[in-house]
Amino acid sequence: MTTTVAVGSVRRWVRRTRSAHRERGETLGNFYFAVLFVAIVGGMLHRQLAAIFWPAAPNASALAGGALCLVIVGGLYLALRRLGPLGLSRPAASWLLTAPVSRRRLLLPSLWSAAIGAALAGTLGGLAVLGHVAARPVPGPDALLPLAGALLGGALLLVALDAQANRRWSAWSDDAAYLLAAAGLAGLVVDSAVSAPRASAGWPAGGVVPAVTAALAVVVTAFFLLAVRRLARTPNERILEASKTAGTLLDSAFGVEPSFVTEMIERRYWARRRLRSRRLSTRVPVLVAQDLILLRRRPRRLLWLAGATTLPALLAHAPGWILAVAVLAGGLAAGGAAAATVRTDAGNPVLLRLLGLSSRDSVIQRLWVPGVLAALWYCAALSLLRGLGDLPAGPWWALGLVLGPAGAAATIRRARVGFVDNGLLPLDTPMGSFSTGPAISAFAGLDVLLLGLPTVVQIAQGTPLTWTGVAVQGAVAALGARAYVSGTTEKDRVELSAR
């Protein structure tokens, strides 16, 4: 006969056993380091944080405020869904999930942590909307907007909890969140394009915020109590999945290794798909055909890339060099949609050995699909900026097309970087030791975007674009991509990892 034991006493026993080897002052030292880290980072970034959440004067329209609300709601819900939202630590998932303890009491700390995180995110979102849109001084009823944001975060958590326990409609809720986020981004782009006027002094309407806050408080309280009662019904595999996600994120942060997260996302996506094969023409090179097939199986990513071409318009009023850098980085993200195969081959080149392809042949074939994606993305983004009047006259569409080789080379270099080398010597700075391995890994790929320097200069100067400028950019991008292939690959070597 199995007897249920109190989970609190088990947790205390595990905590005492786990910390028995620690020195007496070790926990205090960790707490001191955390407080000091927050104080130093806060002192360095408090001006930037104030500009984000509470600028000196409101600087956004009512349309931007509503669009920002949609982005926050959609983004927060998707973040909760990707994190679980209900999970356990690895030791608890291994030893306590199947132990004879109360499931509700075991999961309650995770629920409280998720509720606090969601409420905090909602509060910050409401504060940012209020700070950027509402006129000063803020009327008393409107000051409840951060509280409404916190309650809305709690409501999103309850929806995500139900989706975690019942996967029948989880895909629909995810799609709805994607649509909300996309609609919000579209609203921000429209607001930037039409230069919408600032919100009136009565925004938002005085009676709306208190009514919405009261309604949310009643609904969230009632359904939160119901969620606590049904907490034990969450399937084990959903909790384990969330625990793996949290563990991978912690491993990635502790080891400064973003490839852990990338690999987890790719593996989890393909594990849930039913694949059907349709061969392409045999005239298409084999690795190009593989990239095209994988790209065809992810049409949603292509839609997001198409929508992302409008995002540079949000920086139309920023300095020219910031707009140019954002455009170049967007091409890197577009090319990255077809870079998963390069990461796989760089880690394990068994496919290249079976096909008898050298590293040079492989990289040349892998450049095609990212190059076309980056060129089309650059062409669409620059054409849209020109159409909105944010760029001077000139053949910007052609400049986007010739930027493709630069984006492709940056994408391939980023995909070939492999694991972070933590064995490199750190640099001693006045602010402490600085690890060079993660820094080199973070800038891999971005450094190749220097091939787009003629475009940066052209946009920063704000002068009309000529065909000579297009030719110069095309020559620099093509020669740079050719030099990258020649300098980092060989005809008698298979491995793609950079030496």
GROMACS .gro file of C-alpha atoms in nm:
model
  499
    1MET     CA    1   0.000   0.000   0.000
    2THR     CA    2   0.138   0.340  -0.103
    3THR     CA    3   0.112   0.621   0.152
    4THR     CA    4   0.117   0.983   0.047
    5VAL     CA    5   0.377   1.188   0.233
    6ALA     CA    6   0.402   1.563   0.279
    7VAL     CA    7   0.596   1.717  -0.006
    8GLY     CA    8   0.726   1.999   0.215
    9SER     CA    9   0.927   1.764   0.435
   10VAL     CA   10   1.069   1.590   0.129
   11ARG     CA   11   1.176   1.921  -0.021
   12ARG     CA   12   1.344   2.025   0.304
   13TRP     CA   13   1.530   1.693   0.321
   14VAL     CA   14   1.647   1.728  -0.041
   15ARG     CA   15   1.754   2.088   0.022
   16ARG     CA   16   1.951   1.994   0.335
   17THR     CA   17   2.116   1.698   0.160
   18ARG     CA   18   2.203   1.900  -0.149
   19SER     CA   19   2.358   2.184   0.051
   20ALA     CA   20   2.537   1.968   0.305
   21HIS     CA   21   2.866   1.991   0.115
   22ARG     CA   22   2.857   2.370   0.092
   23GLU     CA   23   3.056   2.596   0.315
   24ARG     CA   24   2.867   2.807   0.565
   25GLY     CA   25   2.920   3.138   0.386
   26GLU     CA   26   2.876   3.014   0.030
   27THR     CA   27   2.503   3.088   0.009
   28LEU     CA   28   2.557   3.434   0.158
   29GLY     CA   29   2.833   3.496  -0.096
   30ASN     CA   30   2.603   3.402  -0.385
   31PHE     CA   31   2.334   3.634  -0.253
   32TYR     CA   32   2.589   3.917  -0.220
   33PHE     CA   33   2.707   3.859  -0.578
   34ALA     CA   34   2.348   3.866  -0.713
   35VAL     CA   35   2.264   4.190  -0.530
   36LEU     CA   36   2.590   4.351  -0.644
   37PHE     CA   37   2.529   4.242  -1.004
   38VAL     CA   38   2.178   4.392  -1.007
   39ALA     CA   39   2.307   4.715  -0.850
   40ILE     CA   40   2.591   4.754  -1.103
   41VAL     CA   41   2.377   4.670  -1.408
   42GLY     CA   42   2.097   4.893  -1.279
   43GLY     CA   43   2.340   5.180  -1.231
   44MET     CA   44   2.472   5.136  -1.585
   45LEU     CA   45   2.136   5.099  -1.760
   46HIS     CA   46   1.891   5.301  -1.552
   47ARG     CA   47   1.874   5.582  -1.809
   48GLN     CA   48   1.803   5.339  -2.093
   49LEU     CA   49   1.542   5.157  -1.884
   50ALA     CA   50   1.373   5.487  -1.798
   51ALA     CA   51   1.361   5.578  -2.169
   52ILE     CA   52   1.193   5.244  -2.245
   53PHE     CA   53   0.932   5.235  -1.969
   54TRP     CA   54   0.882   5.598  -1.862
   55PRO     CA   55   1.024   5.863  -2.100
   56ALA     CA   56   1.039   6.226  -1.997
   57ALA     CA   57   0.739   6.308  -2.218
   58PRO     CA   58   0.481   6.092  -2.403
   59ASN     CA   59   0.600   6.027  -2.756
   60ALA     CA   60   0.354   5.778  -2.909
   61SER     CA   61   0.007   5.793  -3.057
   62ALA     CA   62  -0.305   5.610  -2.945
   63LEU     CA   63  -0.263   5.378  -3.245
   64ALA     CA   64   0.088   5.290  -3.129
   65GLY     CA   65  -0.041   5.232  -2.776
   66GLY     CA   66  -0.309   4.989  -2.895
   67ALA     CA   67  -0.063   4.812  -3.124
   68LEU     CA   68   0.190   4.781  -2.842
   69CYS     CA   69  -0.079   4.624  -2.623
   70LEU     CA   70  -0.144   4.359  -2.890
   71VAL     CA   71   0.229   4.287  -2.923
   72ILE     CA   72   0.265   4.250  -2.546
   73VAL     CA   73  -0.037   4.019  -2.517
   74GLY     CA   74   0.068   3.797  -2.807
   75GLY     CA   75   0.435   3.789  -2.708
   76LEU     CA   76   0.367   3.719  -2.340
   77TYR     CA   77   0.128   3.434  -2.419
   78LEU     CA   78   0.375   3.273  -2.662
   79ALA     CA   79   0.654   3.306  -2.405
   80LEU     CA   80   0.438   3.137  -2.140
   81ARG     CA   81   0.351   2.857  -2.380
   82ARG     CA   82   0.714   2.798  -2.477
   83LEU     CA   83   0.823   2.789  -2.112
   84GLY     CA   84   0.548   2.555  -2.002
   85PRO     CA   85   0.423   2.751  -1.811
   86LEU     CA   86   0.412   2.481  -1.542
   87GLY     CA   87   0.742   2.302  -1.486
   88LEU     CA   88   0.976   2.159  -1.227
   89SER     CA   89   1.346   2.164  -1.169
   90ARG     CA   90   1.540   1.866  -1.300
   91PRO     CA   91   1.585   1.702  -0.956
   92ALA     CA   92   1.216   1.749  -0.872
   93ALA     CA   93   1.110   1.613  -1.212
   94SER     CA   94   1.335   1.309  -1.168
   95TRP     CA   95   1.259   1.218  -0.807
   96LEU     CA   96   0.938   1.385  -0.693
   97LEU     CA   97   0.708   1.377  -0.996
   98THR     CA   98   0.658   1.001  -0.964
   99ALA     CA   99   0.692   0.991  -0.584
  100PRO     CA  100   0.389   0.941  -0.354
  101VAL     CA  101   0.352   1.311  -0.282
  102SER     CA  102   0.065   1.550  -0.343
  103ARG     CA  103   0.083   1.664  -0.706
  104ARG     CA  104  -0.096   1.987  -0.623
  105ARG     CA  105   0.148   2.082  -0.348
  106LEU     CA  106   0.439   1.977  -0.569
  107LEU     CA  107   0.329   2.205  -0.853
  108LEU     CA  108   0.209   2.500  -0.646
  109PRO     CA  109   0.554   2.669  -0.618
  110SER     CA  110   0.590   2.653  -0.997
  111LEU     CA  111   0.243   2.802  -1.037
  112TRP     CA  112   0.323   3.088  -0.801
  113SER     CA  113   0.652   3.156  -0.980
  114ALA     CA  114   0.477   3.163  -1.318
  115ALA     CA  115   0.202   3.389  -1.180
  116ILE     CA  116   0.452   3.635  -1.037
  117GLY     CA  117   0.651   3.639  -1.360
  118ALA     CA  118   0.342   3.689  -1.578
  119ALA     CA  119   0.208   3.964  -1.349
  120LEU     CA  120   0.546   4.139  -1.346
  121ALA     CA  121   0.571   4.126  -1.726
  122GLY     CA  122   0.216   4.258  -1.758
  123THR     CA  123   0.291   4.539  -1.513
  124LEU     CA  124   0.598   4.646  -1.708
  125GLY     CA  125   0.399   4.635  -2.032
  126GLY     CA  126   0.121   4.848  -1.887
  127LEU     CA  127   0.375   5.092  -1.745
  128ALA     CA  128   0.547   5.123  -2.084
  129VAL     CA  129   0.218   5.188  -2.265
  130LEU     CA  130   0.114   5.443  -2.003
  131GLY     CA  131   0.452   5.617  -2.009
  132HIS     CA  132   0.473   5.645  -2.388
  133VAL     CA  133   0.111   5.737  -2.466
  134ALA     CA  134  -0.074   5.895  -2.172
  135ALA     CA  135  -0.050   6.270  -2.120
  136ARG     CA  136   0.116   6.408  -1.805
  137PRO     CA  137   0.015   6.436  -1.531
  138VAL     CA  138  -0.152   6.097  -1.550
  139PRO     CA  139  -0.512   6.104  -1.419
  140GLY     CA  140  -0.588   5.883  -1.121
  141PRO     CA  141  -0.805   5.622  -1.301
  142ASP     CA  142  -0.547   5.584  -1.581
  143ALA     CA  143  -0.277   5.506  -1.326
  144LEU     CA  144  -0.448   5.168  -1.283
  145LEU     CA  145  -0.319   5.059  -1.625
  146PRO     CA  146  -0.010   4.877  -1.482
  147LEU     CA  147  -0.243   4.692  -1.242
  148ALA     CA  148  -0.466   4.599  -1.536
  149GLY     CA  149  -0.154   4.474  -1.715
  150ALA     CA  150  -0.064   4.256  -1.417
  151LEU     CA  151  -0.414   4.104  -1.410
  152LEU     CA  152  -0.404   4.052  -1.785
  153GLY     CA  153  -0.074   3.867  -1.743
  154GLY     CA  154  -0.247   3.645  -1.486
  155ALA     CA  155  -0.533   3.580  -1.727
  156LEU     CA  156  -0.288   3.482  -2.002
  157LEU     CA  157  -0.119   3.246  -1.758
  158LEU     CA  158  -0.451   3.074  -1.686
  159VAL     CA  159  -0.516   3.029  -2.058
  160ALA     CA  160  -0.166   2.890  -2.107
  161LEU     CA  161  -0.217   2.652  -1.815
  162ASP     CA  162  -0.533   2.515  -1.973
  163ALA     CA  163  -0.356   2.480  -2.307
  164GLN     CA  164  -0.073   2.289  -2.137
  165ALA     CA  165  -0.315   2.045  -1.976
  166ASN     CA  166  -0.536   2.012  -2.284
  167ARG     CA  167  -0.354   2.013  -2.616
  168ARG     CA  168  -0.672   1.994  -2.825
  169TRP     CA  169  -0.700   2.365  -2.869
  170SER     CA  170  -0.346   2.470  -2.779
  171ALA     CA  171  -0.250   2.506  -3.148
  172TRP     CA  172  -0.548   2.735  -3.203
  173SER     CA  173  -0.454   2.955  -2.909
  174ASP     CA  174  -0.095   2.973  -3.035
  175ASP     CA  175  -0.216   3.078  -3.379
  176ALA     CA  176  -0.437   3.345  -3.221
  177ALA     CA  177  -0.139   3.476  -3.025
  178TYR     CA  178   0.070   3.488  -3.343
  179LEU     CA  179  -0.207   3.684  -3.516
  180LEU     CA  180  -0.230   3.930  -3.226
  181ALA     CA  181   0.146   3.989  -3.231
  182ALA     CA  182   0.145   4.027  -3.610
  183ALA     CA  183  -0.148   4.271  -3.596
  184GLY     CA  184   0.033   4.473  -3.330
  185LEU     CA  185   0.352   4.492  -3.536
  186ALA     CA  186   0.147   4.594  -3.840
  187GLY     CA  187  -0.014   4.869  -3.632
  188LEU     CA  188   0.327   4.998  -3.524
  189VAL     CA  189   0.446   5.003  -3.885
  190VAL     CA  190   0.134   5.191  -3.997
  191ASP     CA  191   0.178   5.437  -3.710
  192SER     CA  192   0.536   5.501  -3.818
  193ALA     CA  193   0.441   5.533  -4.185
  194VAL     CA  194   0.153   5.779  -4.145
  195SER     CA  195   0.308   5.970  -3.850
  196ALA     CA  196  -0.010   5.942  -3.643
  197PRO     CA  197  -0.074   6.235  -3.404
  198ARG     CA  198  -0.003   6.205  -3.034
  199ALA     CA  199  -0.276   6.075  -2.808
  200SER     CA  200  -0.518   6.325  -2.661
  201ALA     CA  201  -0.514   6.423  -2.294
  202GLY     CA  202  -0.814   6.198  -2.231
  203TRP     CA  203  -0.644   5.875  -2.343
  204PRO     CA  204  -0.740   5.621  -2.230
  205ALA     CA  205  -1.098   5.706  -2.139
  206GLY     CA  206  -1.122   5.757  -1.766
  207GLY     CA  207  -1.391   5.499  -1.692
  208VAL     CA  208  -1.253   5.222  -1.911
  209VAL     CA  209  -0.940   5.133  -1.716
  210PRO     CA  210  -1.108   5.093  -1.373
  211ALA     CA  211  -1.394   4.888  -1.525
  212VAL     CA  212  -1.154   4.659  -1.711
  213THR     CA  213  -0.934   4.625  -1.402
  214ALA     CA  214  -1.228   4.528  -1.182
  215ALA     CA  215  -1.358   4.277  -1.435
  216LEU     CA  216  -1.013   4.120  -1.474
  217ALA     CA  217  -0.971   4.098  -1.097
  218VAL     CA  218  -1.295   3.902  -1.059
  219VAL     CA  219  -1.229   3.671  -1.352
  220VAL     CA  220  -0.864   3.603  -1.264
  221THR     CA  221  -0.944   3.532  -0.898
  222ALA     CA  222  -1.222   3.288  -0.980
  223PHE     CA  223  -1.035   3.098  -1.248
  224PHE     CA  224  -0.710   3.098  -1.050
  225LEU     CA  225  -0.883   2.912  -0.766
  226LEU     CA  226  -1.026   2.669  -1.021
  227ALA     CA  227  -0.681   2.622  -1.175
  228VAL     CA  228  -0.535   2.538  -0.832
  229ARG     CA  229  -0.801   2.270  -0.785
  230ARG     CA  230  -0.726   2.116  -1.125
  231LEU     CA  231  -0.351   2.154  -1.095
  232ALA     CA  232  -0.286   1.783  -1.040
  233ARG     CA  233  -0.448   1.692  -1.373
  234THR     CA  234  -0.159   1.832  -1.578
  235PRO     CA  235  -0.008   1.537  -1.770
  236ASN     CA  236   0.340   1.429  -1.671
  237GLU     CA  237   0.482   1.457  -2.023
  238ARG     CA  238   0.385   1.825  -2.045
  239ILE     CA  239   0.557   1.896  -1.712
  240LEU     CA  240   0.867   1.705  -1.821
  241GLU     CA  241   0.872   1.894  -2.150
  242ALA     CA  242   0.864   2.227  -1.964
  243SER     CA  243   1.135   2.103  -1.727
  244LYS     CA  244   1.360   2.016  -2.022
  245THR     CA  245   1.303   2.361  -2.170
  246ALA     CA  246   1.392   2.535  -1.844
  247GLY     CA  247   1.698   2.312  -1.800
  248THR     CA  248   1.819   2.384  -2.153
  249LEU     CA  249   1.778   2.758  -2.102
  250LEU     CA  250   1.976   2.742  -1.779
  251ASP     CA  251   2.248   2.533  -1.944
  252SER     CA  252   2.264   2.781  -2.230
  253ALA     CA  253   2.291   3.077  -1.993
  254PHE     CA  254   2.543   2.909  -1.761
  255GLY     CA  255   2.764   2.786  -2.046
  256VAL     CA  256   2.703   3.095  -2.265
  257GLU     CA  257   2.611   2.852  -2.542
  258PRO     CA  258   2.309   2.963  -2.752
  259SER     CA  259   2.334   2.657  -2.978
  260PHE     CA  260   2.167   2.449  -2.704
  261VAL     CA  261   1.846   2.648  -2.746
  262THR     CA  262   1.865   2.642  -3.126
  263GLU     CA  263   1.911   2.265  -3.130
  264MET     CA  264   1.622   2.214  -2.887
  265ILE     CA  265   1.386   2.425  -3.098
  266GLU     CA  266   1.479   2.243  -3.420
  267ARG     CA  267   1.453   1.897  -3.266
  268ARG     CA  268   1.120   1.972  -3.102
  269TYR     CA  269   0.972   2.117  -3.420
  270TRP     CA  270   1.061   1.823  -3.644
  271ALA     CA  271   0.964   1.564  -3.381
  272ARG     CA  272   0.596   1.669  -3.411
  273ARG     CA  273   0.573   1.671  -3.789
  274ARG     CA  274   0.448   1.408  -4.030
  275LEU     CA  275   0.674   1.442  -4.331
  276ARG     CA  276   0.591   1.364  -4.692
  277SER     CA  277   0.870   1.353  -4.946
  278ARG     CA  278   0.851   1.488  -5.300
  279ARG     CA  279   1.173   1.477  -5.496
  280LEU     CA  280   1.293   1.780  -5.685
  281SER     CA  281   1.457   1.772  -6.024
  282THR     CA  282   1.787   1.581  -6.037
  283ARG     CA  283   1.945   1.883  -6.202
  284VAL     CA  284   1.927   2.072  -5.873
  285PRO     CA  285   2.244   2.017  -5.663
  286VAL     CA  286   2.174   1.774  -5.381
  287LEU     CA  287   2.239   2.011  -5.090
  288VAL     CA  288   2.041   2.291  -5.256
  289ALA     CA  289   1.753   2.047  -5.301
  290GLN     CA  290   1.772   1.952  -4.933
  291ASP     CA  291   1.754   2.317  -4.828
  292LEU     CA  292   1.459   2.377  -5.060
  293ILE     CA  293   1.268   2.075  -4.928
  294LEU     CA  294   1.320   2.174  -4.566
  295LEU     CA  295   1.222   2.532  -4.646
  296ARG     CA  296   0.905   2.411  -4.821
  297ARG     CA  297   0.808   2.220  -4.508
  298ARG     CA  298   0.810   2.536  -4.297
  299PRO     CA  299   0.582   2.780  -4.483
  300ARG     CA  300   0.493   2.968  -4.167
  301ARG     CA  301   0.853   3.079  -4.125
  302LEU     CA  302   0.846   3.224  -4.478
  303LEU     CA  303   0.532   3.420  -4.390
  304TRP     CA  304   0.703   3.565  -4.084
  305LEU     CA  305   1.006   3.659  -4.292
  306ALA     CA  306   0.778   3.833  -4.542
  307GLY     CA  307   0.610   4.024  -4.261
  308ALA     CA  308   0.943   4.113  -4.105
  309THR     CA  309   1.036   4.317  -4.411
  310THR     CA  310   0.813   4.592  -4.268
  311LEU     CA  311   1.001   4.612  -3.936
  312PRO     CA  312   1.283   4.844  -4.056
  313ALA     CA  313   1.013   5.106  -4.114
  314LEU     CA  314   0.983   5.130  -3.733
  315LEU     CA  315   1.332   5.285  -3.732
  316ALA     CA  316   1.257   5.538  -4.006
  317HIS     CA  317   1.302   5.828  -3.762
  318ALA     CA  318   1.623   5.689  -3.610
  319PRO     CA  319   1.972   5.793  -3.730
  320GLY     CA  320   2.054   5.657  -4.075
  321TRP     CA  321   2.331   5.425  -3.962
  322ILE     CA  322   2.096   5.253  -3.714
  323LEU     CA  323   1.841   5.195  -3.992
  324ALA     CA  324   2.114   5.055  -4.220
  325VAL     CA  325   2.248   4.818  -3.953
  326ALA     CA  326   1.893   4.696  -3.881
  327VAL     CA  327   1.839   4.623  -4.250
  328LEU     CA  328   2.166   4.429  -4.276
  329ALA     CA  329   2.086   4.226  -3.962
  330GLY     CA  330   1.742   4.144  -4.103
  331GLY     CA  331   1.903   3.977  -4.403
  332LEU     CA  332   2.109   3.762  -4.165
  333ALA     CA  333   1.788   3.646  -3.997
  334ALA     CA  334   1.626   3.576  -4.336
  335GLY     CA  335   1.918   3.364  -4.452
  336GLY     CA  336   1.918   3.183  -4.118
  337ALA     CA  337   1.584   3.023  -4.208
  338ALA     CA  338   1.778   2.777  -4.425
  339ALA     CA  339   2.091   2.742  -4.211
  340ALA     CA  340   1.990   2.450  -3.987
  341THR     CA  341   2.145   2.199  -4.228
  342VAL     CA  342   2.477   2.382  -4.214
  343ARG     CA  343   2.479   2.359  -3.835
  344THR     CA  344   2.409   1.987  -3.858
  345ASP     CA  345   2.685   1.925  -4.112
  346ALA     CA  346   2.931   2.136  -3.912
  347GLY     CA  347   2.869   1.923  -3.604
  348ASN     CA  348   2.863   1.588  -3.785
  349PRO     CA  349   2.979   1.581  -4.151
  350VAL     CA  350   2.875   1.219  -4.209
  351LEU     CA  351   2.632   1.325  -4.485
  352LEU     CA  352   2.909   1.506  -4.673
  353ARG     CA  353   3.135   1.202  -4.647
  354LEU     CA  354   2.862   0.977  -4.787
  355LEU     CA  355   2.801   1.217  -5.074
  356GLY     CA  356   3.173   1.263  -5.141
  357LEU     CA  357   3.152   1.642  -5.118
  358SER     CA  358   3.438   1.858  -4.999
  359SER     CA  359   3.388   2.149  -4.763
  360ARG     CA  360   3.420   2.391  -5.054
  361ASP     CA  361   3.157   2.215  -5.264
  362SER     CA  362   2.928   2.197  -4.962
  363VAL     CA  363   2.956   2.564  -4.871
  364ILE     CA  364   2.907   2.675  -5.230
  365GLN     CA  365   2.586   2.474  -5.254
  366ARG     CA  366   2.466   2.584  -4.911
  367LEU     CA  367   2.509   2.950  -5.010
  368TRP     CA  368   2.236   2.942  -5.271
  369VAL     CA  369   1.915   2.926  -5.067
  370PRO     CA  370   2.026   3.167  -4.790
  371GLY     CA  371   2.157   3.400  -5.059
  372VAL     CA  372   1.826   3.409  -5.244
  373LEU     CA  373   1.631   3.454  -4.919
  374ALA     CA  374   1.857   3.736  -4.803
  375ALA     CA  375   1.847   3.908  -5.143
  376LEU     CA  376   1.468   3.895  -5.161
  377TRP     CA  377   1.439   4.019  -4.801
  378TYR     CA  378   1.677   4.310  -4.862
  379CYS     CA  379   1.497   4.396  -5.186
  380ALA     CA  380   1.154   4.399  -5.020
  381ALA     CA  381   1.268   4.592  -4.711
  382LEU     CA  382   1.453   4.862  -4.905
  383SER     CA  383   1.172   4.893  -5.160
  384LEU     CA  384   0.919   4.939  -4.881
  385LEU     CA  385   1.134   5.205  -4.714
  386ARG     CA  386   1.163   5.383  -5.047
  387GLY     CA  387   0.788   5.356  -5.105
  388LEU     CA  388   0.719   5.510  -4.763
  389GLY     CA  389   0.950   5.799  -4.842
  390ASP     CA  390   1.206   5.706  -4.577
  391LEU     CA  391   1.485   5.671  -4.837
  392PRO     CA  392   1.585   5.915  -5.113
  393ALA     CA  393   1.539   5.838  -5.481
  394GLY     CA  394   1.730   5.557  -5.648
  395PRO     CA  395   1.721   5.187  -5.745
  396TRP     CA  396   1.706   5.054  -5.389
  397TRP     CA  397   1.547   4.728  -5.505
  398ALA     CA  398   1.863   4.655  -5.705
  399LEU     CA  399   2.082   4.738  -5.404
  400GLY     CA  400   1.886   4.482  -5.205
  401LEU     CA  401   1.941   4.213  -5.465
  402VAL     CA  402   2.318   4.265  -5.483
  403LEU     CA  403   2.338   4.251  -5.101
  404GLY     CA  404   2.234   3.884  -5.113
  405PRO     CA  405   2.588   3.736  -5.125
  406ALA     CA  406   2.685   3.935  -4.815
  407GLY     CA  407   2.383   3.805  -4.624
  408ALA     CA  408   2.450   3.449  -4.739
  409ALA     CA  409   2.817   3.457  -4.634
  410ALA     CA  410   2.722   3.599  -4.294
  411THR     CA  411   2.455   3.330  -4.249
  412ILE     CA  412   2.692   3.044  -4.334
  413ARG     CA  413   2.966   3.180  -4.110
  414ARG     CA  414   2.716   3.210  -3.825
  415ALA     CA  415   2.596   2.852  -3.878
  416ARG     CA  416   2.951   2.709  -3.890
  417VAL     CA  417   3.068   2.866  -3.567
  418GLY     CA  418   2.989   2.555  -3.357
  419PHE     CA  419   3.021   2.549  -2.979
  420VAL     CA  420   3.156   2.842  -2.781
  421ASP     CA  421   3.530   2.805  -2.709
  422ASN     CA  422   3.556   2.872  -2.335
  423GLY     CA  423   3.927   2.781  -2.338
  424LEU     CA  424   4.041   3.117  -2.476
  425LEU     CA  425   4.229   3.350  -2.247
  426PRO     CA  426   4.003   3.610  -2.077
  427LEU     CA  427   4.073   3.981  -2.095
  428ASP     CA  428   4.125   4.180  -1.775
  429THR     CA  429   3.928   4.506  -1.779
  430PRO     CA  430   3.866   4.770  -1.508
  431MET     CA  431   3.520   4.614  -1.460
  432GLY     CA  432   3.655   4.262  -1.417
  433SER     CA  433   3.757   3.964  -1.628
  434PHE     CA  434   3.602   3.946  -1.975
  435SER     CA  435   3.564   3.607  -2.144
  436THR     CA  436   3.661   3.624  -2.512
  437GLY     CA  437   3.508   3.295  -2.628
  438PRO     CA  438   3.140   3.397  -2.595
  439ALA     CA  439   3.217   3.740  -2.741
  440ILE     CA  440   3.380   3.590  -3.050
  441SER     CA  441   3.088   3.350  -3.092
  442ALA     CA  442   2.831   3.629  -3.052
  443PHE     CA  443   2.991   3.841  -3.327
  444ALA     CA  444   3.048   3.551  -3.570
  445GLY     CA  445   2.843   3.630  -3.877
  446LEU     CA  446   2.786   3.991  -3.780
  447ASP     CA  447   3.147   4.066  -3.872
  448VAL     CA  448   3.085   3.947  -4.230
  449LEU     CA  449   2.807   4.206  -4.256
  450LEU     CA  450   3.089   4.459  -4.291
  451LEU     CA  451   3.061   4.367  -4.658
  452GLY     CA  452   2.750   4.586  -4.655
  453LEU     CA  453   2.946   4.894  -4.549
  454PRO     CA  454   2.874   5.079  -4.880
  455THR     CA  455   2.502   5.043  -4.805
  456VAL     CA  456   2.550   5.174  -4.451
  457VAL     CA  457   2.735   5.479  -4.586
  458GLN     CA  458   2.471   5.534  -4.854
  459ILE     CA  459   2.178   5.526  -4.609
  460ALA     CA  460   2.361   5.729  -4.343
  461GLN     CA  461   2.442   6.008  -4.593
  462GLY     CA  462   2.080   6.027  -4.709
  463THR     CA  463   2.177   6.109  -5.068
  464PRO     CA  464   2.005   5.965  -5.379
  465LEU     CA  465   2.127   5.621  -5.481
  466THR     CA  466   2.295   5.581  -5.821
  467TRP     CA  467   2.370   5.273  -6.027
  468THR     CA  468   2.738   5.328  -5.947
  469GLY     CA  469   2.658   5.278  -5.580
  470VAL     CA  470   2.473   4.956  -5.666
  471ALA     CA  471   2.769   4.831  -5.868
  472VAL     CA  472   3.016   4.910  -5.587
  473GLN     CA  473   2.803   4.726  -5.332
  474GLY     CA  474   2.757   4.431  -5.566
  475ALA     CA  475   3.131   4.403  -5.631
  476VAL     CA  476   3.219   4.423  -5.261
  477ALA     CA  477   2.957   4.161  -5.165
  478ALA     CA  478   3.053   3.919  -5.442
  479LEU     CA  479   3.429   3.948  -5.385
  480GLY     CA  480   3.382   3.919  -5.008
  481ALA     CA  481   3.171   3.605  -5.039
  482ARG     CA  482   3.424   3.455  -5.280
  483ALA     CA  483   3.710   3.535  -5.041
  484TYR     CA  484   3.518   3.381  -4.751
  485VAL     CA  485   3.467   3.055  -4.939
  486SER     CA  486   3.828   3.040  -5.057
  487GLY     CA  487   3.974   3.124  -4.719
  488THR     CA  488   3.766   2.895  -4.499
  489THR     CA  489   3.721   2.582  -4.712
  490GLU     CA  490   3.940   2.336  -4.897
  491LYS     CA  491   3.887   2.084  -5.174
  492ASP     CA  492   4.053   1.804  -4.977
  493ARG     CA  493   3.872   1.857  -4.648
  494VAL     CA  494   3.518   1.761  -4.547
  495GLU     CA  495   3.477   1.924  -4.206
  496LEU     CA  496   3.284   2.252  -4.208
  497SER     CA  497   3.395   2.369  -3.866
  498ALA     CA  498   3.601   2.686  -3.888
  499ARG     CA  499   3.972   2.641  -3.818
   0.00000   0.00000   0.00000
